């Protein structure tokens, strides 16, 4: 029982960190309209968005499909999510 509760706590914390990182940079970008938040997203987003979303997608895919070797599918989803969020929120053309 404690493993499930601990896993859910970690996943909720990761999800909160992911959402907080994206919205704080989006707020900073909308407030300043400079290139610095865009660069910060594409560099620090590798850690905060890509890796955290990979672990979340890996957990979801493992639970739903009951498979062990589905990390490549989770990696593809994480890369697509990282690029989608970056293009949608932090395009250089918006400046």
mmCIF file of C-alpha atoms in Angstrom:
data_model
loop_
_atom_site.group_PDB
_atom_site.id
_atom_site.type_symbol
_atom_site.label_atom_id
_atom_site.label_comp_id
_atom_site.label_asym_id
_atom_site.label_seq_id
_atom_site.Cartn_x
_atom_site.Cartn_y
_atom_site.Cartn_z
ATOM 1 C CA UNK A 1 0.000 0.000 0.000
ATOM 2 C CA UNK A 2 2.746 2.430 0.886
ATOM 3 C CA UNK A 3 4.445 1.934 -2.466
ATOM 4 C CA UNK A 4 1.303 3.089 -4.272
ATOM 5 C CA UNK A 5 0.905 6.131 -2.043
ATOM 6 C CA UNK A 6 4.576 7.038 -2.391
ATOM 7 C CA UNK A 7 4.420 6.656 -6.157
ATOM 8 C CA UNK A 8 1.343 8.856 -6.393
ATOM 9 C CA UNK A 9 2.941 11.523 -4.212
ATOM 10 C CA UNK A 10 6.050 11.575 -6.411
ATOM 11 C CA UNK A 11 3.972 11.694 -9.607
ATOM 12 C CA UNK A 12 1.809 14.538 -8.310
ATOM 13 C CA UNK A 13 4.933 16.449 -7.263
ATOM 14 C CA UNK A 14 6.461 15.936 -10.723
ATOM 15 C CA UNK A 15 3.265 17.034 -12.417
ATOM 16 C CA UNK A 16 3.097 20.153 -10.221
ATOM 17 C CA UNK A 17 6.740 20.942 -11.006
ATOM 18 C CA UNK A 18 6.127 20.485 -14.730
ATOM 19 C CA UNK A 19 3.044 22.692 -14.788
ATOM 20 C CA UNK A 20 4.665 25.286 -12.527
ATOM 21 C CA UNK A 21 7.760 25.497 -14.717
ATOM 22 C CA UNK A 22 5.755 25.938 -17.922
ATOM 23 C CA UNK A 23 3.351 28.536 -16.520
ATOM 24 C CA UNK A 24 6.027 30.536 -14.709
ATOM 25 C CA UNK A 25 8.067 30.812 -17.895
ATOM 26 C CA UNK A 26 4.941 31.629 -19.888
ATOM 27 C CA UNK A 27 4.092 34.397 -17.391
ATOM 28 C CA UNK A 28 7.642 35.731 -17.574
ATOM 29 C CA UNK A 29 7.576 35.581 -21.377
ATOM 30 C CA UNK A 30 4.239 37.424 -21.605
ATOM 31 C CA UNK A 31 5.440 40.055 -19.145
ATOM 32 C CA UNK A 32 8.873 40.791 -20.669
ATOM 33 C CA UNK A 33 8.481 39.793 -24.340
ATOM 34 C CA UNK A 34 12.196 39.091 -24.590
ATOM 35 C CA UNK A 35 14.257 36.216 -25.946
ATOM 36 C CA UNK A 36 15.616 35.147 -22.535
ATOM 37 C CA UNK A 37 12.544 33.099 -21.445
ATOM 38 C CA UNK A 38 12.599 31.330 -24.809
ATOM 39 C CA UNK A 39 16.245 30.352 -24.370
ATOM 40 C CA UNK A 40 15.608 29.298 -20.771
ATOM 41 C CA UNK A 41 12.735 27.077 -21.893
ATOM 42 C CA UNK A 42 14.689 25.329 -24.633
ATOM 43 C CA UNK A 43 17.688 24.739 -22.329
ATOM 44 C CA UNK A 44 16.156 24.098 -18.904
ATOM 45 C CA UNK A 45 13.106 22.542 -20.507
ATOM 46 C CA UNK A 46 15.269 19.560 -21.379
ATOM 47 C CA UNK A 47 15.451 18.767 -17.690
ATOM 48 C CA UNK A 48 12.117 20.032 -16.435
ATOM 49 C CA UNK A 49 9.808 19.269 -19.334
ATOM 50 C CA UNK A 50 11.447 16.465 -21.276
ATOM 51 C CA UNK A 51 12.662 14.299 -18.411
ATOM 52 C CA UNK A 52 9.702 14.830 -16.121
ATOM 53 C CA UNK A 53 7.198 14.253 -18.913
ATOM 54 C CA UNK A 54 9.128 11.116 -19.890
ATOM 55 C CA UNK A 55 8.735 9.666 -16.402
ATOM 56 C CA UNK A 56 5.046 10.580 -16.354
ATOM 57 C CA UNK A 57 4.406 9.065 -19.794
ATOM 58 C CA UNK A 58 6.445 5.989 -18.876
ATOM 59 C CA UNK A 59 4.361 5.450 -15.767
ATOM 60 C CA UNK A 60 1.075 5.957 -17.620
ATOM 61 C CA UNK A 61 2.052 3.623 -20.471
ATOM 62 C CA UNK A 62 3.348 0.961 -18.092
ATOM 63 C CA UNK A 63 0.146 1.030 -16.060
ATOM 64 C CA UNK A 64 -2.238 1.053 -19.019
ATOM 65 C CA UNK A 65 -0.494 -1.346 -21.409
ATOM 66 C CA UNK A 66 1.061 -3.641 -18.760
ATOM 67 C CA UNK A 67 4.373 -3.756 -20.607
ATOM 68 C CA UNK A 68 7.970 -3.477 -19.542
ATOM 69 C CA UNK A 69 9.773 -2.421 -22.728
ATOM 70 C CA UNK A 70 7.685 0.594 -23.647
ATOM 71 C CA UNK A 71 10.254 3.239 -22.751
ATOM 72 C CA UNK A 72 10.813 4.134 -26.378
ATOM 73 C CA UNK A 73 7.124 4.958 -26.797
ATOM 74 C CA UNK A 74 7.250 7.115 -23.673
ATOM 75 C CA UNK A 75 10.359 8.856 -25.028
ATOM 76 C CA UNK A 76 8.602 9.638 -28.312
ATOM 77 C CA UNK A 77 5.600 11.059 -26.448
ATOM 78 C CA UNK A 78 7.887 13.118 -24.183
ATOM 79 C CA UNK A 79 9.808 14.589 -27.129
ATOM 80 C CA UNK A 80 6.563 15.423 -28.923
ATOM 81 C CA UNK A 81 5.203 17.063 -25.764
ATOM 82 C CA UNK A 82 8.421 19.069 -25.267
ATOM 83 C CA UNK A 83 8.411 20.342 -28.846
ATOM 84 C CA UNK A 84 4.654 21.004 -28.840
ATOM 85 C CA UNK A 85 4.783 23.091 -25.662
ATOM 86 C CA UNK A 86 7.859 24.950 -26.898
ATOM 87 C CA UNK A 87 6.369 25.791 -30.273
ATOM 88 C CA UNK A 88 2.948 26.665 -28.869
ATOM 89 C CA UNK A 89 4.129 28.909 -26.052
ATOM 90 C CA UNK A 90 7.669 30.062 -26.807
ATOM 91 C CA UNK A 91 7.994 30.732 -30.522
ATOM 92 C CA UNK A 92 10.619 33.293 -31.424
ATOM 93 C CA UNK A 93 8.231 34.817 -33.970
ATOM 94 C CA UNK A 94 5.942 35.993 -31.151
ATOM 95 C CA UNK A 95 8.473 38.609 -30.045
#
